[in-house]
Coordinates of C-alpha atoms in Angstrom, one line a residue:
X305 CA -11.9 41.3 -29.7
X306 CA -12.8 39.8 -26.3
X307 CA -9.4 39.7 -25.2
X308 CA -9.4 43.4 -25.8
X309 CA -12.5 44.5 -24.2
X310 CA -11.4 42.5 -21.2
X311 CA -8.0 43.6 -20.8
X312 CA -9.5 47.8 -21.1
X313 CA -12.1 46.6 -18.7
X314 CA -9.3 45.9 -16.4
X315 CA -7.4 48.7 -16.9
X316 CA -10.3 50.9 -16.1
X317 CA -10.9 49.0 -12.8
X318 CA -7.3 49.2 -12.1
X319 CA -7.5 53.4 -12.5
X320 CA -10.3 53.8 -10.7
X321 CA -8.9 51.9 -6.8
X322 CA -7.2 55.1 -6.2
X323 CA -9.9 57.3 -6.8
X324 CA -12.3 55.1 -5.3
X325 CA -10.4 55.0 -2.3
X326 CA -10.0 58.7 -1.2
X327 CA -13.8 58.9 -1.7
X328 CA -14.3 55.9 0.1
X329 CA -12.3 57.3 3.3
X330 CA -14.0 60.9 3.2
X331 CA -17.5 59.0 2.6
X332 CA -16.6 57.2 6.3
X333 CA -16.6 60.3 7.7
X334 CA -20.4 61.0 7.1
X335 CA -21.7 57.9 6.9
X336 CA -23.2 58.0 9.8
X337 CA -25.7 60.7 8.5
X338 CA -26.0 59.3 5.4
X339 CA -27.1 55.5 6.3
X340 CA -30.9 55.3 5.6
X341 CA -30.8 59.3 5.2
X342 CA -34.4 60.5 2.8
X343 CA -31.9 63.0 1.2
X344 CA -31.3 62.4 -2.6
X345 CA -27.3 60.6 -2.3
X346 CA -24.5 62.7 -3.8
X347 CA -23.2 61.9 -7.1
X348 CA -19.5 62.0 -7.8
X349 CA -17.9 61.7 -10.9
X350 CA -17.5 58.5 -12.5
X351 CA -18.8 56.6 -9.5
X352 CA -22.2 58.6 -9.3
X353 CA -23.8 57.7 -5.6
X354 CA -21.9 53.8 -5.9
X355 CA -20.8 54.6 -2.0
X356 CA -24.3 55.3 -0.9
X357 CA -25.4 52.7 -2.5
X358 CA -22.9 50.0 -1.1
X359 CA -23.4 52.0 2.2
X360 CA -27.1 51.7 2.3
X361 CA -27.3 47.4 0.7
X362 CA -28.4 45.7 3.7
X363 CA -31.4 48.1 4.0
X364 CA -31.5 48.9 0.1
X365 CA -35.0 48.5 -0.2
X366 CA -36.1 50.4 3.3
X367 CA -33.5 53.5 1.6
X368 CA -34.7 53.7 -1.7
X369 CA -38.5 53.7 0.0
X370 CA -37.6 56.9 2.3
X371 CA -36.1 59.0 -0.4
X372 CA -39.0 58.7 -2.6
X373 CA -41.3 59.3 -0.4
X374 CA -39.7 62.3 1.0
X375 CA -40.0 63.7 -2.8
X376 CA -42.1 66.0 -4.5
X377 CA -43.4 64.0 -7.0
X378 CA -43.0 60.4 -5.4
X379 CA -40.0 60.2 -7.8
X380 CA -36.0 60.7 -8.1
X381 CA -33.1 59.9 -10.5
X382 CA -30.3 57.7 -8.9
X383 CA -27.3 58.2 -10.7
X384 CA -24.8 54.9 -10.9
X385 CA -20.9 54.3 -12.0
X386 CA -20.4 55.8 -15.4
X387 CA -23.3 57.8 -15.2
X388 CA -25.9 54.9 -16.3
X389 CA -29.4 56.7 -14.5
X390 CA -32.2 55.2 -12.8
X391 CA -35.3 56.7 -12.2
X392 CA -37.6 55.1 -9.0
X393 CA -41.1 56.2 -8.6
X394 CA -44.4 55.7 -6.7
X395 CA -46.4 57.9 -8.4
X396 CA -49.6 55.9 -9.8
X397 CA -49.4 58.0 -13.0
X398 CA -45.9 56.9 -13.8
X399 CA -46.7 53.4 -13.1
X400 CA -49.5 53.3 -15.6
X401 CA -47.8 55.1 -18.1
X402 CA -45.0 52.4 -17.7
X403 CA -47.7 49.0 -17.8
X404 CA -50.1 50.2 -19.6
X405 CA -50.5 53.8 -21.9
X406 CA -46.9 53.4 -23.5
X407 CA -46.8 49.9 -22.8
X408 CA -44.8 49.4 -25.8
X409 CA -41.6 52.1 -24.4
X410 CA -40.7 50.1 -21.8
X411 CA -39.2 46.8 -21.8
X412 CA -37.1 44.6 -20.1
X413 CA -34.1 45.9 -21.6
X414 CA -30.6 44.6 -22.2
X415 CA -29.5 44.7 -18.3
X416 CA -32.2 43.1 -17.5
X417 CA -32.3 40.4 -20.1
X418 CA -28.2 39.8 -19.9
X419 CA -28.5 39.6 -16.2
X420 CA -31.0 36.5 -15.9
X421 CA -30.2 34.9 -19.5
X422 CA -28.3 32.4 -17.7
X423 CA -31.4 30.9 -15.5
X424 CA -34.2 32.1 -18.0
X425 CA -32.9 32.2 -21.3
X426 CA -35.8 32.7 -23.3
X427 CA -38.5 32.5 -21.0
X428 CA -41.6 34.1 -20.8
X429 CA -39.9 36.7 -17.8
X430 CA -36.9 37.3 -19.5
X431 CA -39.1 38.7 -23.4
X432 CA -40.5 41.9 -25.0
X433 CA -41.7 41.3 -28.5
X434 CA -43.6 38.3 -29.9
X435 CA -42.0 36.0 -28.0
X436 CA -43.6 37.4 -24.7
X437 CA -47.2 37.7 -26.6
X438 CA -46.4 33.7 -27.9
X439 CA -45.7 32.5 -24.8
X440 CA -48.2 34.7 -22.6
X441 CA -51.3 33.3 -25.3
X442 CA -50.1 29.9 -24.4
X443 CA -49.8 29.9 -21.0
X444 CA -52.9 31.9 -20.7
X445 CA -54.7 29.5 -21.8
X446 CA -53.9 26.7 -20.1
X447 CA -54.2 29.4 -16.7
X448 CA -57.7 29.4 -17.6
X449 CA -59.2 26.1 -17.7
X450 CA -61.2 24.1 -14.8
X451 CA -58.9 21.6 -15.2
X452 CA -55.4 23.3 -14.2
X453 CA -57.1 24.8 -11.4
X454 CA -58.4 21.3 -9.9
X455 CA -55.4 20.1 -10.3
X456 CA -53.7 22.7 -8.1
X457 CA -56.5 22.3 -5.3
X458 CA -55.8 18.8 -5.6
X459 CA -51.9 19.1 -5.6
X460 CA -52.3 22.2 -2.2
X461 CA -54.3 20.2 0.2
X462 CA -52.6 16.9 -0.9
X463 CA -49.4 19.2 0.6
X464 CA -50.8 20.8 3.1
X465 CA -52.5 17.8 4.5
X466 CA -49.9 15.1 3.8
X467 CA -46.9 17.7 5.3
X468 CA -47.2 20.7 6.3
X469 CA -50.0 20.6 8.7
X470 CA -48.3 17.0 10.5
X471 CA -44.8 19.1 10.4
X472 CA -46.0 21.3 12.5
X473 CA -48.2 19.1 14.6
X474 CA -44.9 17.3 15.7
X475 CA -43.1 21.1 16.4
X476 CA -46.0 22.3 18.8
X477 CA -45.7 18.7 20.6
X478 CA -41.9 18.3 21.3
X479 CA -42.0 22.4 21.7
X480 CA -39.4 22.9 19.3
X481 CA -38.5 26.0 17.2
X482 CA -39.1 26.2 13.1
X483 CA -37.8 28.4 10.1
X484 CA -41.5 29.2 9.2
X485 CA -39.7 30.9 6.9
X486 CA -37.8 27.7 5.4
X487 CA -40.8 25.4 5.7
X488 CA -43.2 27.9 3.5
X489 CA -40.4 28.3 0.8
X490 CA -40.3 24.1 1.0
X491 CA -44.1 23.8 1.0
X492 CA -44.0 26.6 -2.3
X493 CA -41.6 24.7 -4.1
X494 CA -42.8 21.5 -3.6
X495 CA -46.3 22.7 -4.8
X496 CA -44.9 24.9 -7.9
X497 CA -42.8 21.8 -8.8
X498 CA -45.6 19.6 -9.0
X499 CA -47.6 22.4 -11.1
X500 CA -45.2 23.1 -13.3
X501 CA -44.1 19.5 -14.8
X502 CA -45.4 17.0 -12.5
X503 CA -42.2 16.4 -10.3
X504 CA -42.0 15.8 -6.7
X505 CA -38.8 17.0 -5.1
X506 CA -40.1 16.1 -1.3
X507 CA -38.4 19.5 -0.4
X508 CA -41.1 19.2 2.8
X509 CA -40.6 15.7 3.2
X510 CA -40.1 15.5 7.7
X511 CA -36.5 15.2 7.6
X512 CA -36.5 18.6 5.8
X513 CA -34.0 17.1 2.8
X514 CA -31.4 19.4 0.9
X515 CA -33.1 18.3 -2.3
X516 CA -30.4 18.8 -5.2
X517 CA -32.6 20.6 -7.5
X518 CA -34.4 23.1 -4.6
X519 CA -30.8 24.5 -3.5
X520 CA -29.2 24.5 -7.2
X521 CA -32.6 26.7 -8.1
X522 CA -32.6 28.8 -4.7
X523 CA -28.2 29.6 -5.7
X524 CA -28.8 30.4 -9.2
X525 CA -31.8 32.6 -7.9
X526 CA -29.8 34.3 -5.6
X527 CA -26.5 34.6 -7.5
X528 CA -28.2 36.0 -10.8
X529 CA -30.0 38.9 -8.5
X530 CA -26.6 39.6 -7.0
X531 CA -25.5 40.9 -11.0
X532 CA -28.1 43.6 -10.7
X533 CA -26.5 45.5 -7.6
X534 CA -22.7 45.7 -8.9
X535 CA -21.3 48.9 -10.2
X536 CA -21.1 47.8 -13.9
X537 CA -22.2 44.7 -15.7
X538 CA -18.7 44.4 -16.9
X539 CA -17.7 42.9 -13.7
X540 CA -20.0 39.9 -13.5
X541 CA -19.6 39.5 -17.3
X542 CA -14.9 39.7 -16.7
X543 CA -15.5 37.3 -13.9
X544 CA -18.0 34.8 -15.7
X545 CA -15.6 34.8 -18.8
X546 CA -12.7 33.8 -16.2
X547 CA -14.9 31.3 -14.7
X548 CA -14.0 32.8 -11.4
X549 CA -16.0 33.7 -8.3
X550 CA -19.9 33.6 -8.3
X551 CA -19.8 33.5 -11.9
X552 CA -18.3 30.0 -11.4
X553 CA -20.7 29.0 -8.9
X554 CA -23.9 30.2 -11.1
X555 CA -22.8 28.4 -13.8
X556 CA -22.7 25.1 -11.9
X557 CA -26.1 26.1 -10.5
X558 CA -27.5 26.7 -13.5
X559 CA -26.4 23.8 -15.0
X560 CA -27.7 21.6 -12.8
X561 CA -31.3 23.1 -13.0
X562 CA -31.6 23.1 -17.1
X563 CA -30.2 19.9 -17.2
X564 CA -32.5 18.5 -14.3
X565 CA -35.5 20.3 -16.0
X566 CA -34.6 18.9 -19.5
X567 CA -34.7 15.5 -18.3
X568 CA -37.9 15.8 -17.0
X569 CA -38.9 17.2 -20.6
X570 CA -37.6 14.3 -22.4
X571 CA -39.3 12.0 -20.5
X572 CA -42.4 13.6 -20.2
X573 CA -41.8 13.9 -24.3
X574 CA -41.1 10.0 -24.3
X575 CA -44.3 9.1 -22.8
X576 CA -46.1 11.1 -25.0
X577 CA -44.5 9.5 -28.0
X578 CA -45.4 6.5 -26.9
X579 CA -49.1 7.1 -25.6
X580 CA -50.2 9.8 -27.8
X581 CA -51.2 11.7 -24.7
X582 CA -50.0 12.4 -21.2
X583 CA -52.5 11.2 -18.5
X584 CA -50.7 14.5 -16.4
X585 CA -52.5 17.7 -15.9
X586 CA -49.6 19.7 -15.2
X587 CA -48.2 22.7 -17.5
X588 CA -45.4 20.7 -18.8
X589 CA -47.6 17.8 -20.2
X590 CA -50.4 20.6 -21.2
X591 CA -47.6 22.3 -23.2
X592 CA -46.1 19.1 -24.8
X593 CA -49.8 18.1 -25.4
X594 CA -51.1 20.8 -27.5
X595 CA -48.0 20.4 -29.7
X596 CA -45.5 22.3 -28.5
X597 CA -42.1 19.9 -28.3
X598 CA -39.7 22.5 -28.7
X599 CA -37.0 20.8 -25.4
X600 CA -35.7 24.7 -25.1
X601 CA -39.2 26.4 -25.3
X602 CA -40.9 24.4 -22.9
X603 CA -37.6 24.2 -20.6
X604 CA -37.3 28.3 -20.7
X605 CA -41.2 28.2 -19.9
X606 CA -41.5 25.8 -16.9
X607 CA -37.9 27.1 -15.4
X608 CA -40.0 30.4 -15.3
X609 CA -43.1 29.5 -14.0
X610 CA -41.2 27.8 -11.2
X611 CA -39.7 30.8 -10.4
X612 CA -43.0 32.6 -10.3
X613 CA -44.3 30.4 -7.7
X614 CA -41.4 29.4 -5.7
X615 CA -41.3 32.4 -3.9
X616 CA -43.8 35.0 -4.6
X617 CA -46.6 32.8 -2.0
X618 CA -43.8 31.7 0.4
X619 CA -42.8 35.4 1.0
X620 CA -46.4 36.6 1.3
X621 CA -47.2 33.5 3.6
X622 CA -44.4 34.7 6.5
X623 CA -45.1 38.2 6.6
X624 CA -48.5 37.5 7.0
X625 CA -48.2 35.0 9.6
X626 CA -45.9 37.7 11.3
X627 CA -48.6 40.9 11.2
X628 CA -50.6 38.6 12.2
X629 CA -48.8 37.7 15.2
X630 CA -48.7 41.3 16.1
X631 CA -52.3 42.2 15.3
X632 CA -54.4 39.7 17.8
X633 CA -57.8 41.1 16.1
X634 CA -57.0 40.5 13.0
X635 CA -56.2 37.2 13.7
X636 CA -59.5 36.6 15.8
X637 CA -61.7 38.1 12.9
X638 CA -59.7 35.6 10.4
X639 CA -60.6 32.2 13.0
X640 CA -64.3 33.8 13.0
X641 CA -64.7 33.6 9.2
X642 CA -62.8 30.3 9.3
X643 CA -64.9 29.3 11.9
X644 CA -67.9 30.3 10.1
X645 CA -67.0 27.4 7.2
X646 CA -67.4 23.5 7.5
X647 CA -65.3 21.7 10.3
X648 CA -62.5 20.3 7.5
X649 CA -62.6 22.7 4.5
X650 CA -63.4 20.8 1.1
X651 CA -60.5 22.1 -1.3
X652 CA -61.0 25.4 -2.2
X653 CA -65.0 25.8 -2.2
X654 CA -65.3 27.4 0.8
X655 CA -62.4 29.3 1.0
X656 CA -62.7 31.4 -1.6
X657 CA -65.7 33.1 0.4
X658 CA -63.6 34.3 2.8
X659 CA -63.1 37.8 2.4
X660 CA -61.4 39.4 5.6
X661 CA -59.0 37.0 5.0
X662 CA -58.3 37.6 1.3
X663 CA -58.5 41.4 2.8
X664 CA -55.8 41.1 5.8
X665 CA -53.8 38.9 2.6
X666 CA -53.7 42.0 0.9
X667 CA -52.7 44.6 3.5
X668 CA -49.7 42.2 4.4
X669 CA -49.0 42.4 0.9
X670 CA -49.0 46.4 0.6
X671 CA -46.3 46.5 3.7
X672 CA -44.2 43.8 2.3
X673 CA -44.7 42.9 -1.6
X674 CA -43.2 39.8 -2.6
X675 CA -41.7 41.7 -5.3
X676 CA -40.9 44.8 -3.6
X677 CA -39.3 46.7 -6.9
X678 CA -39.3 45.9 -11.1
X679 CA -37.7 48.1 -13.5
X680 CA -38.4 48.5 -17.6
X681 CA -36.1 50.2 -20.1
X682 CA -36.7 52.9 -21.8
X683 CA -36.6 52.0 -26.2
X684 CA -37.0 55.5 -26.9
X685 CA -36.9 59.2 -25.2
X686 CA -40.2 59.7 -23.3
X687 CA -41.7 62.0 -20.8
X688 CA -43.7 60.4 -17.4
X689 CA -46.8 61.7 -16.4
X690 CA -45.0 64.0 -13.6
X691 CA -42.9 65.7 -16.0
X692 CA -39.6 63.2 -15.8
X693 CA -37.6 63.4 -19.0
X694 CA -36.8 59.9 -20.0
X695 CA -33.9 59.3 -22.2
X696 CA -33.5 56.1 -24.1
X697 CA -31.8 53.0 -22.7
X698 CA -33.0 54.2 -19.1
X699 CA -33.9 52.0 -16.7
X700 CA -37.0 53.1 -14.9
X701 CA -38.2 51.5 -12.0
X702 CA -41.3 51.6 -10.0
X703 CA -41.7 50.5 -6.1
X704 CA -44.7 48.8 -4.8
X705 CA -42.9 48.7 -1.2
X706 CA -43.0 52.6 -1.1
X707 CA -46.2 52.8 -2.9
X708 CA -47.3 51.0 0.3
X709 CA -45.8 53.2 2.6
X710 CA -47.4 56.6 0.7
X711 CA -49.6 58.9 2.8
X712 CA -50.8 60.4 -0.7
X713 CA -52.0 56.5 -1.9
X714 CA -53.6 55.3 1.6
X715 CA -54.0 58.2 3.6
X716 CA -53.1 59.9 6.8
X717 CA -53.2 55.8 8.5
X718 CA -50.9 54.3 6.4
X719 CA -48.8 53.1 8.6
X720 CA -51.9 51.0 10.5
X721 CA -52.6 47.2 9.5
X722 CA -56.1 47.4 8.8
X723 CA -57.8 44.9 6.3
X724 CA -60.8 47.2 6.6
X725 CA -60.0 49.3 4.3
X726 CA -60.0 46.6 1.6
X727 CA -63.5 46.0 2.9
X728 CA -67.7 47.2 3.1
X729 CA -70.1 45.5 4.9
X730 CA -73.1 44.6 3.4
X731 CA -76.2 46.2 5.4
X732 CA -78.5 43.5 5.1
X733 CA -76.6 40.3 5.4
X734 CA -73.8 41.4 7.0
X735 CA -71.2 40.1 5.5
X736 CA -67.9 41.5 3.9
X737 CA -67.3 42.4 0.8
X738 CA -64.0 43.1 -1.0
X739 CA -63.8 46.5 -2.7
X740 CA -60.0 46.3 -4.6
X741 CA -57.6 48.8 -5.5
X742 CA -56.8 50.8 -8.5
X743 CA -54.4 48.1 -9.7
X744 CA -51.5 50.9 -10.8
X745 CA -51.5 52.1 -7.0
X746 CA -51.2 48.6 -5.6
X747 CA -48.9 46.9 -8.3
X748 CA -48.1 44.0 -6.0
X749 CA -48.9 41.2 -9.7
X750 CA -47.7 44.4 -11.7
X751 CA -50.4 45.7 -14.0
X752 CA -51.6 46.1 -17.4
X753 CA -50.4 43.3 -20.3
X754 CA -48.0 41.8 -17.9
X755 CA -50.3 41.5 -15.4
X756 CA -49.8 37.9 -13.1
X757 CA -51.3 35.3 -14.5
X758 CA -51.4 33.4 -11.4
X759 CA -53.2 35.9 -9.6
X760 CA -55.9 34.1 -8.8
X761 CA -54.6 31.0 -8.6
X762 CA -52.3 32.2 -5.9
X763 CA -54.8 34.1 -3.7
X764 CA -56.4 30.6 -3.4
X765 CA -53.3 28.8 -2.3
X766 CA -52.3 31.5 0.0
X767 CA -56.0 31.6 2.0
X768 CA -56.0 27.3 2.2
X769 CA -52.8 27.5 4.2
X770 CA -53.7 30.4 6.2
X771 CA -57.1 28.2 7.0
X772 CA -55.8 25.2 7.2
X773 CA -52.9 26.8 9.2
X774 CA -54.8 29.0 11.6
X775 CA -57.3 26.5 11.8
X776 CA -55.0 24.3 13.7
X777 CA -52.7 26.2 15.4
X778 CA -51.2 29.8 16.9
X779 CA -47.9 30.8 15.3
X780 CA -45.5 32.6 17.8
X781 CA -42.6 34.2 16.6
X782 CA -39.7 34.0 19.1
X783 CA -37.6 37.0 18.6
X784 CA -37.0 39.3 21.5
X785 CA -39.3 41.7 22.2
X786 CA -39.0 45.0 19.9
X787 CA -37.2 43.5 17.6
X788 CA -38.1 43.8 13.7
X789 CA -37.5 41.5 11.0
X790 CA -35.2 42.9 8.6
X791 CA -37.3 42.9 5.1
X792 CA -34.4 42.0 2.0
X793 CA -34.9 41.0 -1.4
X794 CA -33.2 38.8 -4.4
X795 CA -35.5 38.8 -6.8
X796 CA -38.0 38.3 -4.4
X797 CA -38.5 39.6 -0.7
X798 CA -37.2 37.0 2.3
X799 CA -37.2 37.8 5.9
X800 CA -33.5 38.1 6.8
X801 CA -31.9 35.5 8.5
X802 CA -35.3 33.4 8.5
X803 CA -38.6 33.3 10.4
X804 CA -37.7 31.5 14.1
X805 CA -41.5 30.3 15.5
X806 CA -42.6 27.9 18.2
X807 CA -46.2 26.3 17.2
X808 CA -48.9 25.8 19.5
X809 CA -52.1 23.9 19.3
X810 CA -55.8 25.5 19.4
X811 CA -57.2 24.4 22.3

């Protein structure tokens, strides 16, 4: 039966070239109007608006953003090869139907799930069902106590103190230019690492290694996001059954990070056996601890969790250090408030006081979300708040990167960096306070059940590097003058082509 569905998914590739060629050729032609353009993309048969799309990848995000914003409702349909529909929206009202009020319709769905079985198998991003509510009660739990959360001050400034802040110390005195970009996602992984099951890769060590298990997660990462972009699943499903291609290289990827991960597992397991408790306060020995010695449960669960971390605080990190850059008051309120704490900040106690910060943390976050778009699946027809008809099995997708960029959300000064509006002073002492959002408006740790666990968690890492950071030293980026990042995302957002920066010492 395999043989057969593989040899008709061939022949349907095969009869399609020709068409797809003559559209290709008169799709040249316009293309030049049609790059970035707000208009809804033409559909054609078969293909739906495939050449728009292709046209449009290397700004995906950025086109996606202008068409629904330049739409009625903050929402459109974007039609795909063999007429599998999307639906994007900004509209808060669709976004809390979706997390919250009919919660239950929308899932992660079979594309979903298929595409990221391979890396997270079972894991607590990859569920609907029981299995999500099992593992989100678990790991809730352990998110919760005093304990975890020391540990994670403990394991931050141990980082930050022991490598980062001497990594750069040695950059700003031989005048020499950094990744910032690279060094965050190495600082992230080494922390989430150590989090998750109590391992050390040394990704930030000063020689800046290739650790084996950092590049096999950061391939299987990238190659598993690549399977949500092609025409039709049946292509990355033919080429992983020939072993071919990417499909071959994901599987070695993957392969190497379950098996690395399940090592850890058995040891951690071994030592438990033979001490009837683990000494560890990380969420691997926490999980083995309270009884759960399942190798593929607590493998799916930690694999996930690292991804969580890895990236989600490393890509809010260098587009915050970037606005900075470009806002000088900003940055001087944020050295005021850290200049307002102790002269070395004791792990997090002071930190978490400081509210412009936590505010300018969140404005950085509504330009460039670290997960800039998440789609659901439809299990049954519905109808959104706006009036969209939603037909089973569709994929519905909501996008905090335009909800950002929406004059209807933040008003007619949207497009200013201004941690202000996060904030109110009080009258009599002065100080800031933080007045958040309406969470379905600013979905940046999604919303509802699924909401981040690690919410809190992460806010706290994120402000003890921008302190301990800013603190120190000025961060200058070195790219020529009027010249913008380029904002892409995998599963998570990156700065394309990294974050080039010279460091400079406070006098």
């Amino acid at each position: 039966m395999a043989l057969v569905d593989l040899q008709l998914s061939n022949s349907l590739l095969f009869c399609l070239v020709p068409f797809l060629f003559i559209l290709f050729i008169k799709f040249r032609k316009t293309t030049t109007n049609t790059l970035l353009s707000s208009k809804i993309p033409k559909s054609y048969p078969i293909i739906g608006s495939y050449l728009s799309i292709i046209a449009n990848q290397e700004q995906l995000i950025q086109w996606i953003s202008d068409i629904i914003l330049n739409t009625p409702k903050l929402t459109f349909t974007l039609i795909r090869p063999l007429n599998f529909h999307t639906i994007l929206t900004a509209n808060p009202s669709n976004v809390k139907h979706m997390l919250k009020t009919n919660f239950h319709v929308y899932q992660k769905g079979q594309t979903s799930n298929s595409a990221l079985a391979d890396l997270l198998r079972n894991g607590i991003f990859n569920v609907n069902g029981d299995t999500w509510k099992y593992q989100r009660q678990v790991a809730s739990h352990e998110f919760n106590t005093r304990s975890l959360r020391k540990f994670v001050e403990t394991v931050v400034d141990t980082e930050l103190s022991e490598r980062l802040i001497p990594i750069l110390a040695n950059a700003a005195a031989e005048k020499k230019v950094l990744d910032f970009q690279d060094i965050l996602q190495r600082f992230a992984f080494d922390n989430i690492c150590k989090i998750a099951f109590g391992y050390d890769p040394g990704y930030l060590l000063p020689t800046l290694p290739e650790a084996e298990f950092a590049v096999a997660f950061e391939d299987s990462v990238r190659l598993s996001s690549q399977r949500f972009i092609l025409p039709s699943p049946l292509i990355w499903k033919i080429k992983r059954a020939l072993n071919i291609g990417s499909e071959k290289k994901l599987r070695i990827a993957v392969q190497q990070v379950r098996e690395f991960a399940k090592k850890i597992v058995r040891e951690k397991q071994k030592e438990l056996n033979e001490k009837s408790s683990l000494d560890s306060a990380d969420l691997l020995s926490r999980f083995l601890s309270t009884g759960h010695s399942d190798e593929d449960f607590v493998t799916d669960i930690v694999i996930s969790f690292i991804l969580a971390g890895r990236d989600t605080t490393s890509a809010a990190l260098t587009w915050f250090f970037y606005l900075i850059s470009k806002n000088p008051k900003v940055e001087s309120e944020i050295l005021k408030e850290i200049g307002e704490t102790s002269e070395s900040l004791v792990l997090y106690d002071e930190v978490k006081n400081m509210m412009y910060t936590h505010a300018s943390l969140c404005e950085s976050m509504r330009f460039y979300p670290p997960v800039p778009m998440d789609s659901k699946e439809a299990v049954k027809d519905d109808v959104l708040p706006d009036g969209t008809f939603v037909k089973k099995g569709t994929r519905v997708t909501y996008h905090p990167y335009a909800m950002g960029r929406s004059k209807e959300i933040w008003g007619g000064n949207w497009a200013e960096f201004k941690p202000e509006r996060w904030l109110n002073k009080d009258e009599v002492t002065g100080n800031w306070m933080f007045v958040g959002k309406d969470v379905y408006s600013y979905p940046v740790f999604q919303a509802g059940p699924r909401i981040c666990l690690g919410k809190e968690m992460a806010f706290l890492q994120m402000k003890r590097v921008v302190a301990g950071v800013l603190q120190r030293f000025k961060v200058v980026p070195v790219a020529k003058q009027g010249v913008e990042p380029v904002f892409i995302a995998y599963l998570t957002a990156k700065m394309k082509g990294g974050f080039p920066v010279t460091i400079e010492e406070r006098i």
